[in-house]
Coordinates of C-alpha atoms and ligand atoms in Angstrom, one line a residue:
M26 CA 0.0 0.2 0.0
R27 CA 1.1 3.4 -0.2
N28 CA 0.5 6.2 2.4
F29 CA -1.1 9.5 1.1
T30 CA -2.1 13.2 2.2
Y31 CA -5.8 14.9 0.4
T32 CA -6.2 18.1 1.0
G33 CA -9.5 19.5 -0.6
L34 CA -9.4 22.9 -2.8
P35 CA -11.8 25.1 -1.4
S36 CA -13.2 27.0 -4.6
R37 CA -17.2 27.3 -5.2
I38 CA -17.9 25.7 -8.7
V39 CA -20.8 26.8 -10.6
F40 CA -21.7 24.6 -13.8
G41 CA -23.9 24.2 -16.8
S42 CA -25.2 26.0 -19.4
G43 CA -26.2 29.6 -19.2
T44 CA -24.5 30.2 -16.1
L45 CA -22.6 33.5 -17.4
G46 CA -26.1 35.1 -16.2
A47 CA -25.0 33.8 -12.6
V48 CA -22.3 36.4 -12.5
G49 CA -23.9 39.1 -10.8
D50 CA -25.3 36.8 -8.4
E51 CA -21.9 35.4 -7.6
V52 CA -19.9 38.9 -7.2
S53 CA -22.5 40.0 -4.9
R54 CA -21.9 36.7 -2.7
L55 CA -18.5 37.8 -2.5
G56 CA -19.3 41.1 -1.5
G57 CA -17.8 42.6 -4.6
N58 CA -18.9 46.3 -5.6
R59 CA -16.2 47.6 -7.7
V60 CA -15.2 44.9 -10.4
L61 CA -12.2 44.8 -12.7
L62 CA -13.5 43.1 -15.7
L63 CA -10.4 41.2 -17.3
A64 CA -11.4 40.0 -20.7
G65 CA -9.5 37.7 -23.5
P66 CA -9.6 38.6 -26.9
R67 CA -12.6 37.9 -29.7
L68 CA -14.9 37.7 -26.3
E69 CA -16.5 41.1 -27.3
N70 CA -20.2 39.6 -27.0
L71 CA -19.5 38.3 -23.6
V72 CA -17.7 41.0 -22.6
A73 CA -20.8 43.3 -23.6
D74 CA -23.6 40.6 -21.6
L75 CA -21.3 40.7 -18.1
T76 CA -21.1 44.5 -18.5
A77 CA -24.9 45.1 -18.9
Q78 CA -25.3 42.3 -16.0
L79 CA -22.8 43.7 -13.5
G80 CA -24.1 47.4 -14.7
T81 CA -22.0 50.2 -12.0
R82 CA -20.3 47.8 -10.4
V83 CA -17.5 47.3 -13.3
V84 CA -15.2 50.3 -12.6
A85 CA -12.1 49.4 -14.7
R86 CA -11.7 47.1 -17.4
F87 CA -8.8 45.5 -19.1
D88 CA -8.1 43.1 -22.1
G89 CA -4.4 43.2 -22.5
A90 CA -3.4 39.5 -20.7
A91 CA -1.0 37.7 -22.5
M92 CA 0.5 34.0 -22.5
H93 CA 2.8 33.0 -19.8
T94 CA 1.5 36.1 -17.8
P95 CA 4.3 38.3 -18.5
L96 CA 5.3 40.9 -15.5
E97 CA 5.2 44.0 -17.5
V98 CA 1.7 43.0 -18.2
T99 CA 0.8 42.4 -14.5
T100 CA 2.5 45.4 -13.7
R101 CA 0.2 47.8 -15.8
A102 CA -3.2 45.9 -14.9
M103 CA -2.1 46.3 -11.3
E104 CA -2.0 49.9 -11.6
L105 CA -5.3 49.8 -13.0
A106 CA -6.7 48.0 -10.4
E107 CA -4.9 50.3 -7.7
T108 CA -6.4 53.3 -9.2
S109 CA -9.9 52.2 -9.5
A110 CA -9.5 50.9 -5.9
V111 CA -11.3 47.3 -7.3
D112 CA -12.3 44.5 -4.4
C113 CA -13.3 42.0 -7.1
V114 CA -11.8 40.6 -10.4
V115 CA -14.1 39.1 -12.9
A116 CA -12.3 37.4 -15.8
I117 CA -13.4 36.0 -18.8
G118 CA -11.3 33.8 -21.6
G119 CA -8.8 30.9 -21.4
G120 CA -5.6 30.3 -18.9
S121 CA -3.9 33.8 -19.8
A122 CA -6.8 35.9 -18.5
T123 CA -6.9 33.6 -15.8
G124 CA -3.4 33.6 -15.3
L125 CA -3.2 37.9 -15.2
S126 CA -6.4 37.4 -12.3
K127 CA -4.3 35.5 -10.3
A128 CA -1.4 37.7 -10.5
L129 CA -3.1 40.6 -9.1
A130 CA -5.2 38.6 -6.6
V131 CA -2.2 37.4 -4.8
R132 CA -0.5 41.1 -5.1
G133 CA -3.9 43.0 -4.2
G134 CA -5.8 40.2 -2.3
Y135 CA -8.7 40.8 -4.2
D136 CA -11.8 38.1 -4.9
Q137 CA -11.8 36.4 -8.0
I138 CA -14.7 34.9 -10.1
I139 CA -13.5 33.0 -13.4
V140 CA -15.3 32.2 -16.0
P141 CA -13.1 29.3 -18.4
T142 CA -13.6 29.4 -22.1
T143 CA -10.6 27.2 -22.6
Y144 CA -9.9 23.9 -21.1
A145 CA -6.6 24.7 -19.8
G146 CA -7.8 24.2 -16.1
S147 CA -5.8 27.1 -14.7
E148 CA -9.3 28.5 -13.0
V149 CA -9.1 25.2 -10.2
T150 CA -5.7 25.4 -9.5
P151 CA -3.4 27.6 -6.4
V152 CA -0.4 27.9 -9.0
L153 CA 0.6 31.1 -10.6
G154 CA 3.5 30.6 -14.0
E155 CA 5.0 34.0 -14.2
T156 CA 7.3 35.0 -17.0
V157 CA 10.4 37.6 -16.4
D158 CA 13.4 38.3 -18.7
G159 CA 12.2 35.1 -21.1
V160 CA 12.2 32.7 -17.7
K161 CA 9.2 31.3 -16.7
T162 CA 8.7 30.6 -12.4
T163 CA 5.9 29.0 -10.6
R164 CA 4.7 29.6 -7.0
S165 CA 1.4 28.3 -5.5
S166 CA -0.4 30.1 -2.7
A167 CA -3.9 29.6 -1.4
D168 CA -4.4 33.3 -2.2
I169 CA -3.5 32.4 -5.8
L170 CA -7.0 29.8 -6.1
P171 CA -9.5 31.3 -7.3
E172 CA -13.0 31.9 -4.8
T173 CA -15.8 31.1 -7.8
V174 CA -15.2 29.0 -10.8
I175 CA -18.5 29.6 -13.4
Y176 CA -18.4 26.8 -16.3
D177 CA -20.8 27.5 -18.7
V178 CA -20.9 25.4 -21.9
D179 CA -22.0 27.8 -24.1
L180 CA -19.1 29.7 -24.1
T181 CA -17.2 27.0 -25.3
L182 CA -19.0 26.2 -28.9
D183 CA -17.5 29.2 -30.9
L184 CA -14.1 28.1 -29.6
P185 CA -12.3 27.4 -32.7
A186 CA -11.4 23.4 -33.8
A187 CA -7.9 24.0 -33.5
I188 CA -7.8 25.9 -30.1
T189 CA -10.5 22.7 -28.9
L190 CA -8.1 20.2 -29.7
T191 CA -4.4 21.3 -28.4
S192 CA -6.5 22.7 -24.9
S193 CA -7.9 19.4 -24.5
I194 CA -5.0 17.7 -24.8
N195 CA -3.7 20.3 -21.6
A196 CA -6.2 19.3 -19.7
L197 CA -5.5 15.9 -20.6
A198 CA -1.6 16.4 -19.5
H199 CA -2.9 17.4 -16.5
A200 CA -4.5 14.3 -15.8
V201 CA -1.8 11.5 -16.5
E202 CA 0.9 13.8 -14.9
A203 CA -1.4 13.1 -11.9
L204 CA -1.3 9.6 -12.3
Y205 CA 1.6 9.0 -12.0
S206 CA 2.7 12.3 -9.3
A207 CA 4.8 11.5 -6.5
E208 CA 1.7 13.0 -4.2
R209 CA -1.0 11.2 -5.9
N210 CA -3.9 9.9 -3.9
P211 CA -7.6 8.3 -4.4
V212 CA -9.4 10.9 -5.1
T213 CA -7.3 12.0 -7.3
D214 CA -6.3 8.9 -9.3
L215 CA -10.9 8.7 -9.7
M216 CA -10.3 12.3 -11.0
A217 CA -7.7 12.0 -13.5
L218 CA -8.9 8.5 -14.6
E219 CA -12.6 9.9 -15.3
A220 CA -10.9 12.8 -17.4
V221 CA -9.0 10.6 -19.4
A222 CA -11.8 8.4 -20.6
S223 CA -13.8 11.7 -21.7
I224 CA -11.4 13.6 -23.1
S225 CA -10.4 10.8 -25.3
R226 CA -14.1 9.8 -25.9
A227 CA -15.7 13.1 -26.2
L228 CA -12.7 15.1 -28.2
P229 CA -13.8 13.2 -31.8
R230 CA -17.3 13.7 -31.3
V231 CA -16.4 17.9 -30.4
M232 CA -14.2 17.9 -33.5
A233 CA -17.0 16.1 -35.8
D234 CA -19.0 18.5 -34.4
L235 CA -18.1 22.0 -32.7
H236 CA -21.5 22.6 -31.5
N237 CA -22.5 19.4 -29.8
T238 CA -23.2 20.5 -26.2
D239 CA -23.4 17.3 -24.7
A240 CA -19.9 16.4 -25.9
R241 CA -18.7 20.2 -25.0
A242 CA -20.0 19.7 -21.6
D243 CA -18.3 16.3 -21.5
L244 CA -14.7 17.9 -22.6
L245 CA -15.5 21.2 -20.2
R246 CA -16.2 18.8 -16.8
A247 CA -13.1 16.9 -17.9
A248 CA -11.2 20.0 -17.8
W249 CA -12.2 20.7 -14.5
L250 CA -11.3 17.2 -13.1
A251 CA -8.2 17.7 -14.6
G252 CA -7.2 20.8 -13.3
T253 CA -8.3 19.9 -9.8
C254 CA -5.8 17.4 -10.5
L255 CA -3.1 19.7 -11.2
G256 CA -4.2 22.1 -8.6
S257 CA -3.6 19.1 -5.8
V258 CA -1.1 17.0 -7.0
G259 CA 2.6 18.0 -8.0
M260 CA 3.4 17.5 -12.0
G261 CA 6.7 16.2 -13.2
L262 CA 8.6 15.7 -16.4
H263 CA 6.0 16.9 -19.5
H264 CA 4.9 20.2 -17.7
K265 CA 8.6 21.1 -16.7
L266 CA 9.1 20.7 -20.4
C267 CA 6.3 22.6 -21.3
H268 CA 6.8 25.9 -19.2
T269 CA 11.0 25.8 -20.5
L270 CA 9.4 25.5 -24.0
G271 CA 6.9 28.0 -23.4
G272 CA 8.6 30.8 -21.0
S273 CA 11.7 30.7 -22.6
F274 CA 11.3 30.1 -26.3
G275 CA 8.0 31.3 -26.6
L276 CA 6.3 28.2 -27.7
P277 CA 2.3 28.4 -27.6
H278 CA 0.8 26.8 -24.4
A279 CA -1.8 24.2 -25.5
P280 CA -0.3 23.2 -28.9
T281 CA 3.3 22.4 -26.8
H282 CA 1.4 20.3 -24.4
T283 CA 0.0 18.7 -27.4
V284 CA 3.2 17.5 -28.9
V285 CA 5.1 17.2 -26.1
L286 CA 2.7 14.7 -24.3
P287 CA 3.0 11.7 -25.9
H288 CA 6.8 11.7 -25.7
A289 CA 6.9 12.7 -22.4
M290 CA 4.7 9.8 -22.0
A291 CA 7.0 7.4 -23.8
Y292 CA 9.8 8.5 -21.6
N293 CA 8.0 7.6 -18.2
A294 CA 6.2 4.5 -19.7
P295 CA 9.5 1.9 -18.6
A296 CA 9.2 3.6 -14.6
A297 CA 5.2 3.8 -14.8
A298 CA 3.9 0.7 -16.1
S299 CA 0.8 0.1 -14.3
V300 CA -0.2 3.7 -14.9
M301 CA 0.1 3.6 -18.7
E302 CA -1.8 0.6 -18.4
R303 CA -4.8 2.3 -16.9
I304 CA -4.4 5.0 -19.1
S305 CA -4.3 2.8 -22.0
D306 CA -7.7 1.0 -20.7
A307 CA -9.3 4.0 -19.8
M308 CA -8.4 5.6 -23.8
G309 CA -9.6 2.2 -25.2
V310 CA -5.5 2.2 -26.7
P311 CA -3.4 -0.8 -26.9
D312 CA -0.8 1.5 -25.8
A313 CA -1.2 4.9 -23.7
A314 CA 1.4 7.1 -25.4
A315 CA 0.9 5.8 -29.0
G316 CA -2.8 6.3 -27.9
V317 CA -2.7 10.0 -27.6
Y318 CA -0.1 10.6 -30.5
D319 CA -3.1 9.1 -32.7
L320 CA -5.6 10.7 -31.4
V321 CA -4.1 14.2 -32.1
A322 CA -3.2 13.0 -35.3
S323 CA -5.9 11.7 -36.3
L324 CA -7.7 15.0 -35.8
G325 CA -5.1 17.1 -37.4
G326 CA -3.4 18.3 -34.5
P327 CA 0.1 19.7 -34.2
V328 CA 3.1 16.6 -34.2
S329 CA 5.9 18.2 -33.9
L330 CA 7.9 21.2 -32.4
A331 CA 9.6 22.0 -35.7
E332 CA 6.1 23.1 -36.7
L333 CA 5.6 25.4 -33.5
G334 CA 8.7 27.0 -34.6
F335 CA 11.2 25.3 -32.4
D336 CA 14.4 24.1 -34.0
T337 CA 17.0 21.3 -33.1
E338 CA 19.6 23.8 -32.3
S339 CA 17.7 24.9 -29.0
I340 CA 17.5 21.5 -27.9
P341 CA 21.0 21.7 -25.8
R342 CA 19.5 25.2 -24.0
A343 CA 16.0 23.5 -23.7
C344 CA 17.8 20.7 -21.6
E345 CA 20.3 23.0 -19.7
L346 CA 16.9 24.7 -18.1
A347 CA 14.6 21.6 -18.0
T348 CA 16.9 19.8 -16.0
A349 CA 18.9 22.9 -14.1
K350 CA 17.1 21.8 -10.7
P351 CA 15.8 18.2 -9.9
Y352 CA 11.8 17.4 -9.7
P353 CA 10.0 14.3 -9.0
N354 CA 9.4 12.2 -12.1
P355 CA 8.8 8.5 -12.3
R356 CA 11.9 7.9 -14.5
P357 CA 15.2 10.3 -13.6
V358 CA 15.3 13.0 -15.6
T359 CA 19.0 13.0 -17.9
P360 CA 20.2 15.4 -19.9
S361 CA 20.6 12.6 -23.2
G362 CA 17.3 11.1 -21.9
I363 CA 15.6 14.6 -23.0
G364 CA 17.7 15.3 -25.5
G365 CA 16.2 11.9 -27.0
L366 CA 12.8 13.2 -26.0
L367 CA 12.9 16.5 -27.7
A368 CA 14.8 15.2 -30.7
D369 CA 11.6 13.4 -31.4
A370 CA 9.3 15.7 -30.3
T371 CA 10.8 18.0 -32.3
S372 CA 10.6 15.7 -35.8
G373 CA 7.7 14.2 -34.4
I374 CA 8.1 10.9 -34.9
R375 CA 5.4 8.2 -33.7
P376 CA 6.1 7.6 -30.0
T377 CA 6.2 3.8 -28.6
A378 CA 6.7 2.6 -25.0
N379 CA 10.1 1.9 -25.2
S380 CA 11.5 4.9 -27.0
Ligands
NAD17 P1 -5.1 31.4 -24.4 O1 -5.8 32.2 -22.8 O2 -4.1 32.6 -24.5 O3 -6.4 31.4 -25.1 C1 -5.7 30.5 -26.4 C2 -6.4 31.2 -27.5 O4 -7.8 31.1 -27.4 C3 -6.4 33.0 -27.1 O5 -6.0 33.0 -29.0 C4 -8.2 33.4 -27.2 O6 -8.2 34.5 -27.7 C5 -8.7 32.2 -27.8 N1 -10.0 31.9 -26.9 C6 -10.2 31.7 -25.8 N2 -11.7 31.4 -25.4 C7 -12.2 31.5 -26.8 C8 -13.7 31.4 -27.2 N3 -14.5 31.1 -26.4 N4 -13.6 31.7 -28.4 C9 -12.6 31.8 -29.4 N5 -11.4 32.2 -28.8 C10 -11.2 31.9 -27.8 O7 -4.6 30.2 -23.9 P2 -5.0 28.7 -22.7 O8 -4.2 27.6 -23.5 O9 -6.2 28.5 -22.3 O10 -4.1 29.1 -21.5 C11 -2.8 29.2 -21.6 C12 -2.4 30.0 -20.2 O11 -2.8 29.4 -19.2 C13 -0.6 30.0 -20.1 O12 -0.1 31.0 -19.6 C14 -0.2 28.9 -18.7 O13 1.0 29.0 -18.4 C15 -1.8 29.3 -18.5 N6 -2.2 28.0 -17.7 C16 -1.7 28.1 -16.1 C17 -2.5 26.8 -15.5 C18 -2.2 27.0 -13.9 O14 -2.6 26.2 -13.5 N7 -1.3 28.0 -13.3 C19 -2.6 25.9 -16.0 C20 -2.9 25.7 -17.2 C21 -2.8 27.0 -18.0

């Protein structure tokens, strides 16, 4: 048997269809009177809806959230929050809008209501990644965890196919790494396996019909479960590599997860055979790593880091950064092992459990 520790996360989750209409009540529930509205791009209609709903309680709006939460953007938004004397942040959008909200909350102590429109899962984690001078570092604290998350499946129906696919694999990565985390426990195992099964079943249905509300709801629920795993237990090699590639090489977050995940799984497979078996069973495929690669490839997603703009000359620097500090991972992380993994991911070959 394995000993374990489990701490539940105290977020309030509102899930459903039409739940965007609950934002006003949820702001009142938190006692918010002066709201800063953070919105990701392409969400003008939703912002108009929220502005009408919250009325004069919206005292400021900031639209400049950027991927990997660069410090200079946070500094500008923080100035606005302070001069507007806000007491609550409402963020609508993907993980970039959520990241900025968390960065403000940890500095200013604001309550947060997050309305996610992707499957990134950041809204249910007490983790904040920030980028300063090209280096991304993460920290974790109870102040970072949003008070309330409002999932509205309707908001995901227009999420473009490419983002739908890569963001879902980002969620899948949280579940996969939770299953072999040193801190895993029976609750995260249940959530992670359900997320793996749900994503592998729902994603092809959503990609065949982006407006399939039931399948979209399955994906969003899985993203919540996977994000909760991410917020509850430590991640391993895959997340470390993606942070390095995103923070120091400017690669896009979700597409990078999509390319790297099967290779990180293949690397860890020899040291986590029983976990990979549980994942392959949940997905209904013979091999977990190859199954994830095939899922992505069959749906037209990115399979190589080269197509995201990464080149082989950058591999030594990426290895150096990703192995600079030790971190728990099922299989020991060595520069030559990571070099091989990155070479495979850069070229985009189909991984196998023994690669
Ligand atoms: P994102 O927020 O940048 O969104 C990706 C793209 O999707 C953007 O172009 C955005 O405009 C578009 N988009 C979002 N919702 C849309 C919608 N409904 N319709 C049309 N377009 C829409 O990217 P992301 O992948 O959601 O999040 C990535 C960021 O989140 C990174 O900075 C990453 O580090 C962070 N993240 C943090 C955690 C954590 O726990 N700290 C977890 C996951 C991700």
